[in-house]
CSV table of C-alpha atoms in Angstrom, one decimal:
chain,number,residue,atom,x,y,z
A,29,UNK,CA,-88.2,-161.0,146.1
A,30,UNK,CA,-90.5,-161.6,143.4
A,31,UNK,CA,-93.7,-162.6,145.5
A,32,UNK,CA,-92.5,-160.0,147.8
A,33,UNK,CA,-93.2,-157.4,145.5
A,34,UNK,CA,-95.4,-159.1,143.2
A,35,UNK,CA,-92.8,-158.3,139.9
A,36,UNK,CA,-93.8,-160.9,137.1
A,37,UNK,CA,-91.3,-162.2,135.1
A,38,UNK,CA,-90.9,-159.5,132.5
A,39,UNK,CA,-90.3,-157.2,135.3
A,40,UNK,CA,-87.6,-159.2,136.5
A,41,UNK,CA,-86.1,-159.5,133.2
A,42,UNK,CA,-85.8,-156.2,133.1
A,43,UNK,CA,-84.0,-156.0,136.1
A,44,UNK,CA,-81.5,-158.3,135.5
A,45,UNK,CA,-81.0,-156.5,131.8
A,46,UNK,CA,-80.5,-153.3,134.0
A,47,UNK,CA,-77.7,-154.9,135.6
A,48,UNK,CA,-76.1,-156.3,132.3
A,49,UNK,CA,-76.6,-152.8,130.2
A,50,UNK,CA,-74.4,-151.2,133.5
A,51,UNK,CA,-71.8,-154.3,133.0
A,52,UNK,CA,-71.1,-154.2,129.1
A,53,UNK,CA,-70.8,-150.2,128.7
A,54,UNK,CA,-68.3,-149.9,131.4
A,55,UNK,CA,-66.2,-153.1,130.1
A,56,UNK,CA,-63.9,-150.5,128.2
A,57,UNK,CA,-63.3,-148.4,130.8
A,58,UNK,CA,-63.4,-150.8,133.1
A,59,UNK,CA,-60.2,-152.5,131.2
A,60,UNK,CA,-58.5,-149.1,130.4
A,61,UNK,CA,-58.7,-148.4,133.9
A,62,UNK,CA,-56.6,-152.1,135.0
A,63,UNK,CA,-54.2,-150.6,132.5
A,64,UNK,CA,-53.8,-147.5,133.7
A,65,UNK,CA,-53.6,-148.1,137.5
A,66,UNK,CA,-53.1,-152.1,137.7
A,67,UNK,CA,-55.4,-154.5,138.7
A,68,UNK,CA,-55.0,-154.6,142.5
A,69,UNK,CA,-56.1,-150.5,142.9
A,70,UNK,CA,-58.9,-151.4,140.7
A,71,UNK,CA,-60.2,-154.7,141.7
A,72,UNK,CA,-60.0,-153.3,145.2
A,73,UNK,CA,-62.5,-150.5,144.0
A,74,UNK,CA,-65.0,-152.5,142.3
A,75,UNK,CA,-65.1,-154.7,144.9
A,76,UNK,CA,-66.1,-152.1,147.6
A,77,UNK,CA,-68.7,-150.5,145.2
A,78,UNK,CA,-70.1,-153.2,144.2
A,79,UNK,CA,-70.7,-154.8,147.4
A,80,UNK,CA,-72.3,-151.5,148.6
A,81,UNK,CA,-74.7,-151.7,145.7
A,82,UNK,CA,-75.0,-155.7,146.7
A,83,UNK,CA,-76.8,-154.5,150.2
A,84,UNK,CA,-78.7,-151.1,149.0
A,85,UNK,CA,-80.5,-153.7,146.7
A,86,UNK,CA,-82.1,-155.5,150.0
A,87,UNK,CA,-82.9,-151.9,151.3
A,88,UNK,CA,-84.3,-150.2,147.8
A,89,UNK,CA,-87.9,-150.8,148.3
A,90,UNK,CA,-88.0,-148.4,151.4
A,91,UNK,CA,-85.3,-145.8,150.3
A,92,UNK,CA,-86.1,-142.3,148.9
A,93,UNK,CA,-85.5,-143.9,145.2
A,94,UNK,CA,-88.5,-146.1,145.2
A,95,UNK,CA,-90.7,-143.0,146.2
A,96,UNK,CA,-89.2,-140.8,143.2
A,97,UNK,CA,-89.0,-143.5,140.5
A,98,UNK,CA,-91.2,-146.9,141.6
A,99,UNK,CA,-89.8,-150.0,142.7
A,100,UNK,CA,-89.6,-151.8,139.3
A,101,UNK,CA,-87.4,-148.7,138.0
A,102,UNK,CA,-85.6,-148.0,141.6
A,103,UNK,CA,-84.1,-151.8,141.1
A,104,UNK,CA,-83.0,-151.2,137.4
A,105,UNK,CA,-80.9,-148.2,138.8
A,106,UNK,CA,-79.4,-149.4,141.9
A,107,UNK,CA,-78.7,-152.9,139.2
A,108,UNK,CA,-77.7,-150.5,136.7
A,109,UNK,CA,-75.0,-149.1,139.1
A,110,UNK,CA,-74.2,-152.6,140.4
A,111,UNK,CA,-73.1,-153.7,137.2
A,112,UNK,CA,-71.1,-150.3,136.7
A,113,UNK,CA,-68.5,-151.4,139.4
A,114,UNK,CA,-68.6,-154.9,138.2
A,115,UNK,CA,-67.3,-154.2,135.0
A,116,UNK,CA,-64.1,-153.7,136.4
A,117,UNK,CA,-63.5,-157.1,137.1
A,118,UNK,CA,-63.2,-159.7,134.4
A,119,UNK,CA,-60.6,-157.0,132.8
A,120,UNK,CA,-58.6,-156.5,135.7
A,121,UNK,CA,-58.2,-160.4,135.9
A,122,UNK,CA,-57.6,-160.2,132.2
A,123,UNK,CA,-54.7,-157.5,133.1
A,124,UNK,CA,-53.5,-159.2,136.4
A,125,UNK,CA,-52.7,-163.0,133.8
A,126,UNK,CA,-51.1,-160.4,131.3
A,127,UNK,CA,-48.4,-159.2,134.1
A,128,UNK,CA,-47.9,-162.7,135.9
A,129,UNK,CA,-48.4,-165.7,133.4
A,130,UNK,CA,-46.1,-166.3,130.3
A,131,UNK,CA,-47.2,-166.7,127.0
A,132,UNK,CA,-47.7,-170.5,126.8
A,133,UNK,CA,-50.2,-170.3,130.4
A,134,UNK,CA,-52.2,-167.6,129.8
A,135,UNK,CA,-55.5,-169.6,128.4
A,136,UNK,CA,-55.1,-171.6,131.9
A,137,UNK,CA,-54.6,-168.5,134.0
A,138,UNK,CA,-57.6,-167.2,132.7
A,139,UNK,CA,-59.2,-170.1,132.7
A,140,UNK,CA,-58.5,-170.5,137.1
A,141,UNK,CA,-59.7,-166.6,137.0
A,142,UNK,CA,-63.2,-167.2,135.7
A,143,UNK,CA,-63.3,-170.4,136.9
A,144,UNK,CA,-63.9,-168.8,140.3
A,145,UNK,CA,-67.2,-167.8,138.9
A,146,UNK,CA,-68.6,-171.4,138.3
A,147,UNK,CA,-67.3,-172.1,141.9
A,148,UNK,CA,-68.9,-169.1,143.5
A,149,UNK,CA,-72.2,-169.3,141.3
A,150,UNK,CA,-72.2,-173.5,141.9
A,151,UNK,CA,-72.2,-172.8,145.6
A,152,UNK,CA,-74.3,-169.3,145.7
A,153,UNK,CA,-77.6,-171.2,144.9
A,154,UNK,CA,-77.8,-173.9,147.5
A,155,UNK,CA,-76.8,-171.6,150.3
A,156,UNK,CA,-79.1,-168.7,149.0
A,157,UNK,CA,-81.9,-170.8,148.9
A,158,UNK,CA,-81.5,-171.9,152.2
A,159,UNK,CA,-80.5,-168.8,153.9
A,160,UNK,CA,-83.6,-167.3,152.0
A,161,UNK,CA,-86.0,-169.9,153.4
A,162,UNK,CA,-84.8,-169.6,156.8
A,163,UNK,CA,-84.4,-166.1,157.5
A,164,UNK,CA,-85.5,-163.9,154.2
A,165,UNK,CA,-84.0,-162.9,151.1
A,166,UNK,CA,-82.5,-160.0,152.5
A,167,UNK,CA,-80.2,-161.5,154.7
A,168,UNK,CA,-78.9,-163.2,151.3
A,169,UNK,CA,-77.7,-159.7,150.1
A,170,UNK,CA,-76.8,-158.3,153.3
A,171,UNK,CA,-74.2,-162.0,153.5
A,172,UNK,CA,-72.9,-161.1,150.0
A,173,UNK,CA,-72.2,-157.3,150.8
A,174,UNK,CA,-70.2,-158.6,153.9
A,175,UNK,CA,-68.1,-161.3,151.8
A,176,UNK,CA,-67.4,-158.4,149.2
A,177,UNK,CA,-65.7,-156.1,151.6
A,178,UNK,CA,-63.7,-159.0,153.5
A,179,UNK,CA,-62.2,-159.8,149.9
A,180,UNK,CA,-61.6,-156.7,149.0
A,181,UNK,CA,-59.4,-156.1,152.0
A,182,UNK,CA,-58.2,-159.4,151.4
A,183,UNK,CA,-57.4,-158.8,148.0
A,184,UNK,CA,-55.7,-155.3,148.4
A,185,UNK,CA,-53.8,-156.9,151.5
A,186,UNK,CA,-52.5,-160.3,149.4
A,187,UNK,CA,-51.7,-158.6,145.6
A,188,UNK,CA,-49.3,-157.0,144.0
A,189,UNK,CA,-49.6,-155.6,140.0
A,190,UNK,CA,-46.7,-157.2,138.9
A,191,UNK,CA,-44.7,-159.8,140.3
A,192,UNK,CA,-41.4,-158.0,140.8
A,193,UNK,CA,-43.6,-156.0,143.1
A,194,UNK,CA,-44.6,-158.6,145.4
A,195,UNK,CA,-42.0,-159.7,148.4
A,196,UNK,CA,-43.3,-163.6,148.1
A,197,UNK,CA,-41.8,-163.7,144.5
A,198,UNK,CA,-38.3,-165.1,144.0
A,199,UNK,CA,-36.1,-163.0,141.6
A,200,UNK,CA,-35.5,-165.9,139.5
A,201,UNK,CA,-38.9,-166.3,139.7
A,202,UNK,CA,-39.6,-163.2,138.2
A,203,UNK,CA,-37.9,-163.4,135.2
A,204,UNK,CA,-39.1,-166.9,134.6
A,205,UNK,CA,-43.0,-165.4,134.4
A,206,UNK,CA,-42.4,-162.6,132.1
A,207,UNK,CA,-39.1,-160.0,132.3
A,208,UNK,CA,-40.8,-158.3,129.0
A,209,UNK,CA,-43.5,-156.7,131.5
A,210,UNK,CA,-45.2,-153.7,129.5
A,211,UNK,CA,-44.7,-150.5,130.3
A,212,UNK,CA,-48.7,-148.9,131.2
A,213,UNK,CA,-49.9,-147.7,127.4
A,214,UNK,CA,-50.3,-143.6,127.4
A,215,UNK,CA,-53.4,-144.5,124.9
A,216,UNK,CA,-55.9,-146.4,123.5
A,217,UNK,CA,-55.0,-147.0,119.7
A,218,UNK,CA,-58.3,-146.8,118.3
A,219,UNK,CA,-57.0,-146.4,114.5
A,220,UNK,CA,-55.5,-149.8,115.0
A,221,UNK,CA,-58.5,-151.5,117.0
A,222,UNK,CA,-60.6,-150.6,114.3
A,223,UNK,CA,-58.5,-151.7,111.6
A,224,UNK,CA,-58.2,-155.1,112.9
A,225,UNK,CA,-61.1,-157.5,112.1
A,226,UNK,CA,-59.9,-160.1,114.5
A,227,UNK,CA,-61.3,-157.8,117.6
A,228,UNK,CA,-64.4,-156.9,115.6
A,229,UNK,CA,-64.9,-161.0,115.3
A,230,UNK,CA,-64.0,-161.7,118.9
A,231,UNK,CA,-66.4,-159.2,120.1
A,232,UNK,CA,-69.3,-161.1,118.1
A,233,UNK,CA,-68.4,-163.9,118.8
A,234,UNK,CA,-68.1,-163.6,122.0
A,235,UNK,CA,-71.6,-161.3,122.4
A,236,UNK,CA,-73.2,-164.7,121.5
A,237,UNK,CA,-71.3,-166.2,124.1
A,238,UNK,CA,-72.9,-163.9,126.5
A,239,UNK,CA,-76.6,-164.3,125.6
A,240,UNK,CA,-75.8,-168.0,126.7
A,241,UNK,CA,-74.5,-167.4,129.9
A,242,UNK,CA,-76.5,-164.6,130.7
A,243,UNK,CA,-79.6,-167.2,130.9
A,244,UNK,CA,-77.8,-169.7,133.4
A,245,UNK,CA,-76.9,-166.3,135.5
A,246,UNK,CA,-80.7,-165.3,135.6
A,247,UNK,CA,-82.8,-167.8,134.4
A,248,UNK,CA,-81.7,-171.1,135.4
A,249,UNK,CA,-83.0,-171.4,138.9
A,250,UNK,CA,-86.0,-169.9,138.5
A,251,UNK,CA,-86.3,-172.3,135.4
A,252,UNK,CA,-85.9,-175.0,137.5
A,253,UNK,CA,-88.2,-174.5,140.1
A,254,UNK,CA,-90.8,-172.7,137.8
A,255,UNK,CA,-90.5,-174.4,134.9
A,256,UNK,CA,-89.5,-178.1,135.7
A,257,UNK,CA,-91.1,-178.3,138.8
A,258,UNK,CA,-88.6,-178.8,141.4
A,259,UNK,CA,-88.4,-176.9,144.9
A,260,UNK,CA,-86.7,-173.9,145.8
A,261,UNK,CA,-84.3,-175.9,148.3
A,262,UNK,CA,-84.0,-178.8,145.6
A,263,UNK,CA,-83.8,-176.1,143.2
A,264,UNK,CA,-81.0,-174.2,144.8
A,265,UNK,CA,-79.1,-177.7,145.0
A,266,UNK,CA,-79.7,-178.9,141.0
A,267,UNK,CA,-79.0,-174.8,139.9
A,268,UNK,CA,-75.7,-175.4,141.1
A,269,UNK,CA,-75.0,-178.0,138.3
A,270,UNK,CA,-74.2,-175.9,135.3
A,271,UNK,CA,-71.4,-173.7,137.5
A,272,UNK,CA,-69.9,-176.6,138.9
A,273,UNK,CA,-69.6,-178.0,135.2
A,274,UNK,CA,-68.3,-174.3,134.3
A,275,UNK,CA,-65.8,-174.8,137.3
A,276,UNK,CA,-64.4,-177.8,135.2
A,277,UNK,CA,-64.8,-176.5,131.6
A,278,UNK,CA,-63.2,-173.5,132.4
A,279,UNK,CA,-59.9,-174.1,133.2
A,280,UNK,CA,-59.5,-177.3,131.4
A,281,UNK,CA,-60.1,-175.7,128.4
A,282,UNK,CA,-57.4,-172.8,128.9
A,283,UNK,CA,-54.9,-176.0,129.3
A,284,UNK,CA,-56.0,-177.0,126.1
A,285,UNK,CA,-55.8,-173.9,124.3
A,286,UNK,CA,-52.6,-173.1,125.9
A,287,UNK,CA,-50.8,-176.9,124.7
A,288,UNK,CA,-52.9,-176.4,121.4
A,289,UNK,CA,-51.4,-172.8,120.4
A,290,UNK,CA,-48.1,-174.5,121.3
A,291,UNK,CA,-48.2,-177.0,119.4
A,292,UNK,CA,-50.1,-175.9,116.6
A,293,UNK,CA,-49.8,-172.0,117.1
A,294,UNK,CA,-51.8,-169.4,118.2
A,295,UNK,CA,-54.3,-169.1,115.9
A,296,UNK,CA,-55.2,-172.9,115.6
A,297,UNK,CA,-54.9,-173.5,119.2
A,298,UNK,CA,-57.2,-170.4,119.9
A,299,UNK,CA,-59.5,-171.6,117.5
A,300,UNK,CA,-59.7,-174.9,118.0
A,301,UNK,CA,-60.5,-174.8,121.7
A,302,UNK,CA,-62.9,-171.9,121.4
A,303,UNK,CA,-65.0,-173.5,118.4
A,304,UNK,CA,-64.9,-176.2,119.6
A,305,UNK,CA,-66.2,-175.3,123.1
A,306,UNK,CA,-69.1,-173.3,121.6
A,307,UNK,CA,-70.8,-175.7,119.1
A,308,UNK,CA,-70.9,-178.4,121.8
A,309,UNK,CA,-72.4,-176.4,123.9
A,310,UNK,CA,-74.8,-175.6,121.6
A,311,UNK,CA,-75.9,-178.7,120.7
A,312,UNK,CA,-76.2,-179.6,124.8
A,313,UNK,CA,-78.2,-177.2,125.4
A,314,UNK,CA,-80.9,-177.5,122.9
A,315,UNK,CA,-80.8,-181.3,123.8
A,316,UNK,CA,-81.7,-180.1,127.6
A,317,UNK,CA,-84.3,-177.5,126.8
A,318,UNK,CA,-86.6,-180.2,124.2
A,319,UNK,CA,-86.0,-183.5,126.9
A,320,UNK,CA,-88.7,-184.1,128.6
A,321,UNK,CA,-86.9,-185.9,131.7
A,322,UNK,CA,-85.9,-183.5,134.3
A,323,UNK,CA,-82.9,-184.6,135.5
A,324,UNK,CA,-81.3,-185.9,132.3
A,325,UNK,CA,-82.5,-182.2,130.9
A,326,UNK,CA,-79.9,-180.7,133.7
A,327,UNK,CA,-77.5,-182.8,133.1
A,328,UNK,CA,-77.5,-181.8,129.0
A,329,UNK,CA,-77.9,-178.0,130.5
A,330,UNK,CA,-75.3,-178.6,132.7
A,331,UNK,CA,-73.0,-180.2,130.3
A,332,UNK,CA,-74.0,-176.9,127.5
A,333,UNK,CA,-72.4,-174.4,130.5
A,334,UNK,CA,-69.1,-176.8,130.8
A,335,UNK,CA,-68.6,-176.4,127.0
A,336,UNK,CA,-69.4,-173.0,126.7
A,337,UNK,CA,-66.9,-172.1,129.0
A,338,UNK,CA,-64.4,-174.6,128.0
A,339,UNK,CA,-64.2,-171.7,125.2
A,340,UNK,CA,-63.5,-169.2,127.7
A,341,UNK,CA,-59.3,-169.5,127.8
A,342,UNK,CA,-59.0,-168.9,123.8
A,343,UNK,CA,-61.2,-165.5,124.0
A,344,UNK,CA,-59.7,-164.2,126.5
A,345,UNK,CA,-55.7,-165.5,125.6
A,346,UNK,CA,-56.4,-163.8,122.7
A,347,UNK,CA,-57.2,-160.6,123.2
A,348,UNK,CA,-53.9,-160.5,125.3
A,349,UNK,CA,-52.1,-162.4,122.0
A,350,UNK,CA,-53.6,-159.7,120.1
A,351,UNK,CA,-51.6,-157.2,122.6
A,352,UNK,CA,-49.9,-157.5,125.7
A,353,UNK,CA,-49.8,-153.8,126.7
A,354,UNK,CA,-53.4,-153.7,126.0
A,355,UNK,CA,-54.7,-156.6,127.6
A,356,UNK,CA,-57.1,-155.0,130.0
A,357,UNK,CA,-58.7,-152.6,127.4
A,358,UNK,CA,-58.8,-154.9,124.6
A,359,UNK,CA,-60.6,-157.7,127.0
A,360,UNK,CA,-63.3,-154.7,128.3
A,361,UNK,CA,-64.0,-154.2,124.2
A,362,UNK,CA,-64.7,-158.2,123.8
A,363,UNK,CA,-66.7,-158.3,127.0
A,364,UNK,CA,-68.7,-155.6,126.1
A,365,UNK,CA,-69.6,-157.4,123.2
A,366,UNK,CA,-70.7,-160.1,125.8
A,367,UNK,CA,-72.8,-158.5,127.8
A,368,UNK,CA,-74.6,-156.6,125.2
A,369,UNK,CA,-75.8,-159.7,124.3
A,370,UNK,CA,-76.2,-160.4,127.8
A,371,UNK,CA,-78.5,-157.3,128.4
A,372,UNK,CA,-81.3,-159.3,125.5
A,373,UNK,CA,-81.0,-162.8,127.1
A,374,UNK,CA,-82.8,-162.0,130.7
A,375,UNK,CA,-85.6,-159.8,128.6
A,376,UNK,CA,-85.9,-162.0,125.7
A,377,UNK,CA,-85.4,-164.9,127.4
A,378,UNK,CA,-88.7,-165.2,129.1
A,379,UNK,CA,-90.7,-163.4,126.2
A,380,UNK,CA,-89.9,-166.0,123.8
A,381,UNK,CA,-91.2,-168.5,126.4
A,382,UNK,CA,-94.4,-167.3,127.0
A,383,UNK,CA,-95.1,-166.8,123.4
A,384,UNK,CA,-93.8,-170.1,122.0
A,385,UNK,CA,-92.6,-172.1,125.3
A,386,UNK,CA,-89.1,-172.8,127.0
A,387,UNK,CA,-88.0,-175.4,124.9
A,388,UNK,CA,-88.1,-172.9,121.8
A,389,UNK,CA,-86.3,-170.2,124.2
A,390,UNK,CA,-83.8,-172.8,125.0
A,391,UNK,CA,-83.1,-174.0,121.5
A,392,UNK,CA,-82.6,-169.6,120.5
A,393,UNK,CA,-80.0,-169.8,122.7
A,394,UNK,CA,-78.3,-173.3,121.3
A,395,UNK,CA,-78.4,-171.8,117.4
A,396,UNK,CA,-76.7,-168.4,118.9
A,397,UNK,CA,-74.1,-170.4,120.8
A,398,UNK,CA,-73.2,-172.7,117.6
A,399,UNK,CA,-73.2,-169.2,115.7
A,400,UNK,CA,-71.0,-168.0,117.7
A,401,UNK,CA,-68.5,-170.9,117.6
A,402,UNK,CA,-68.6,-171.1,113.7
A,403,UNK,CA,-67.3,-167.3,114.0
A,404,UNK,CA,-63.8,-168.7,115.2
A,405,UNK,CA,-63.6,-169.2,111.5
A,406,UNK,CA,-62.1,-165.5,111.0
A,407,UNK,CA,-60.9,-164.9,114.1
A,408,UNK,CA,-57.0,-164.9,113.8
A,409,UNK,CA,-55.4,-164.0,116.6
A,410,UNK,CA,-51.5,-164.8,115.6
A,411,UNK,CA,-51.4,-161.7,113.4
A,412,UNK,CA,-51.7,-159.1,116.3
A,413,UNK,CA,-53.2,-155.8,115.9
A,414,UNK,CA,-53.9,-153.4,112.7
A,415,UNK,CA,-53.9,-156.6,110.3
A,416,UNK,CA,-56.5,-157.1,107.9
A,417,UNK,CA,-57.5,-160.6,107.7
């Protein structure tokens, strides 16, 4: 796309940050609305717009918007809107572990849940690149459009909000997962929330999080194949490194936090894992961005995106710690605070690197990811909500 329509690198970044700004400020409403209606009606939803969205993007440059606005700002809205149904998602899953895993699972059920994005980002690359090479890159959107609306048919067709709802679930079974379901909240408690500096803490925390994973989702492949030197096919292949790694890291370190809080209770086990997670990754990354070997700089890179979202489970377990009935809304607060630091990484990202090299913007986003781990230090998730820590 980018030779296509000759857009440099800044442009592009602002693209990308179009699509983030969308995500983060529809996170809260995005997580009220799993609440409020349940996860299937609203996963179902943002699944259809956003796959709409997914295929106008191939289309934009000849569509009535690029006339009124310019390309450049014609793909910031039609991102901008992209990320609006998106934001849906990562709460509804939130909401969708609250209503069918116990207590002592939900760091791992979380951790499967987002897992599903290193698995689909590890194997996005390779077959983009290909696809792109072959036959375009619009066929690559006009692909992703058609595997949105098959899973969202899938997804309405196979789910059920709760289990008790869902004729493949045993009674027994049922009660075993959670007879305590919450009743929908009639409001957000927004006295509470803000009396509660455990959120406030998780959001930061968590925004630094973001900025770190915002640069594999935008700027690792074009890193690779502009930056290190590699192909766009070879490129595509080694991209899909760092979401494979996430694949692992993700659901390995929900276990952990999971037999960690049980052991040790919620608060250590949350922090633990999630500190943990976020320093490594950290010092992995700026390892990978200052090497000067290729290969063993992907594999640091790759093994910065494992530990980063080794951290994952204990975020999101505890924002459902922190409240059960408020699970969906509380997690679209904290992931707003993730993708508003995700909106700077794909601008910043590049204009730290043509000003003082990638290495330097690399290392930026090692010291923000170790800041954000040494956070966990007054994050204290055991207490619940309106507790001043």
């Amino acid at each position: 796309m980018m030779p296509a329509f000759g857009l440099t690198d800044q442009q592009m970044g602002w693209i990308f940050s179009a699509f983030v700004v969308g995500y983060a400020l529809f996170q809260i409403p995005g997580g009220w609305l799993a609440d409020r209606w349940g996860a299937r009606t609203v996963l179902t939803g943002g699944l259809l717009w956003w796959s709409i969205c997914t295929g106008f993007t191939a289309l934009v440059a000849v569509s009535p918007l690029a006339d009124l606005l310019g390309l450049v700002a014609a793909l910031m809205v039609v991102r901008f809107a992209l990320g609006m149904g998106e934001a849906v998602a990562l709460p509804s899953f939130n909401r969708a572990v609250a209503n069918w895993m116990p207590a002592d699972a939900r760091g791992i059920g979380i951790g499967i849940a987002i897992g599903g994005i290193g698995l689909g980002s590890a194997i996005t690359p390779p077959i983009a690149a290909w696809i792109m090479v072959n036959w375009g890159w619009q066929i690559v959107f006009y692909l992703s459009t058609m595997i949105g609306l098959i899973m969202g048919l899938l997804w309405w067709t196979l789910s059920r909000d709760r289990p008790d709802q869902h004729p493949w679930v045993k009674q027994a079974d049922c009660a075993a997962i959670g007879s305590n379901q919450p009743d929908s909240p009639t409001g957000i408690p927004w006295t509470v929330l803000r009396r509660t500096p455990t959120i406030w803490w998780l959001v930061l925390s968590y925004s630094c999080l973001g900025y770190v994973a915002y640069l594999y989702l935008s700027w690792f492949y074009l890193y690779l194949v502009n930056v290190r030197g590699f192909g766009e096919l070879q490129g595509g292949l080694y991209a899909s490194a760092p979401f494979l790694a996430m694949l692992i890291g993700c659901p390995l370190g929900g276990w952990v936090t999971d037999r960690l809080a049980t052991q040790y209770g919620l608060t250590i086990g949350r922090t633990i894992a999630g500190m943990a997670g976020m320093i490594l990754a950290g010092c992995a990354i700026g390892i990978g961005g200052f090497i000067n070997s290729p290969i063993v700089g992907i594999g640091s890179l790759s093994l910065g995106a494992g530990c980063l979202y080794f951290s994952v489970g204990a975020y999101w377990a505890s924002t459902t710690d922190l409240s059960k009935a408020h699970a969906g809304t509380l997690s679209g607060l904290m992931n707003t605070g993730a993708n508003l630091g995700g909106a700077i990484s794909p601008a910043l990202t590049p204009w730290i690197a043509t000003h003082w090299g990638w290495p330097t913007s690399l290392g930026m986003a090692a010291a923000v990811a170790i800041l954000g781990g040494l956070m966990w230090l007054r994050i204290d998730p055991g207490k619940g909500l309106g507790t001043r820590g």
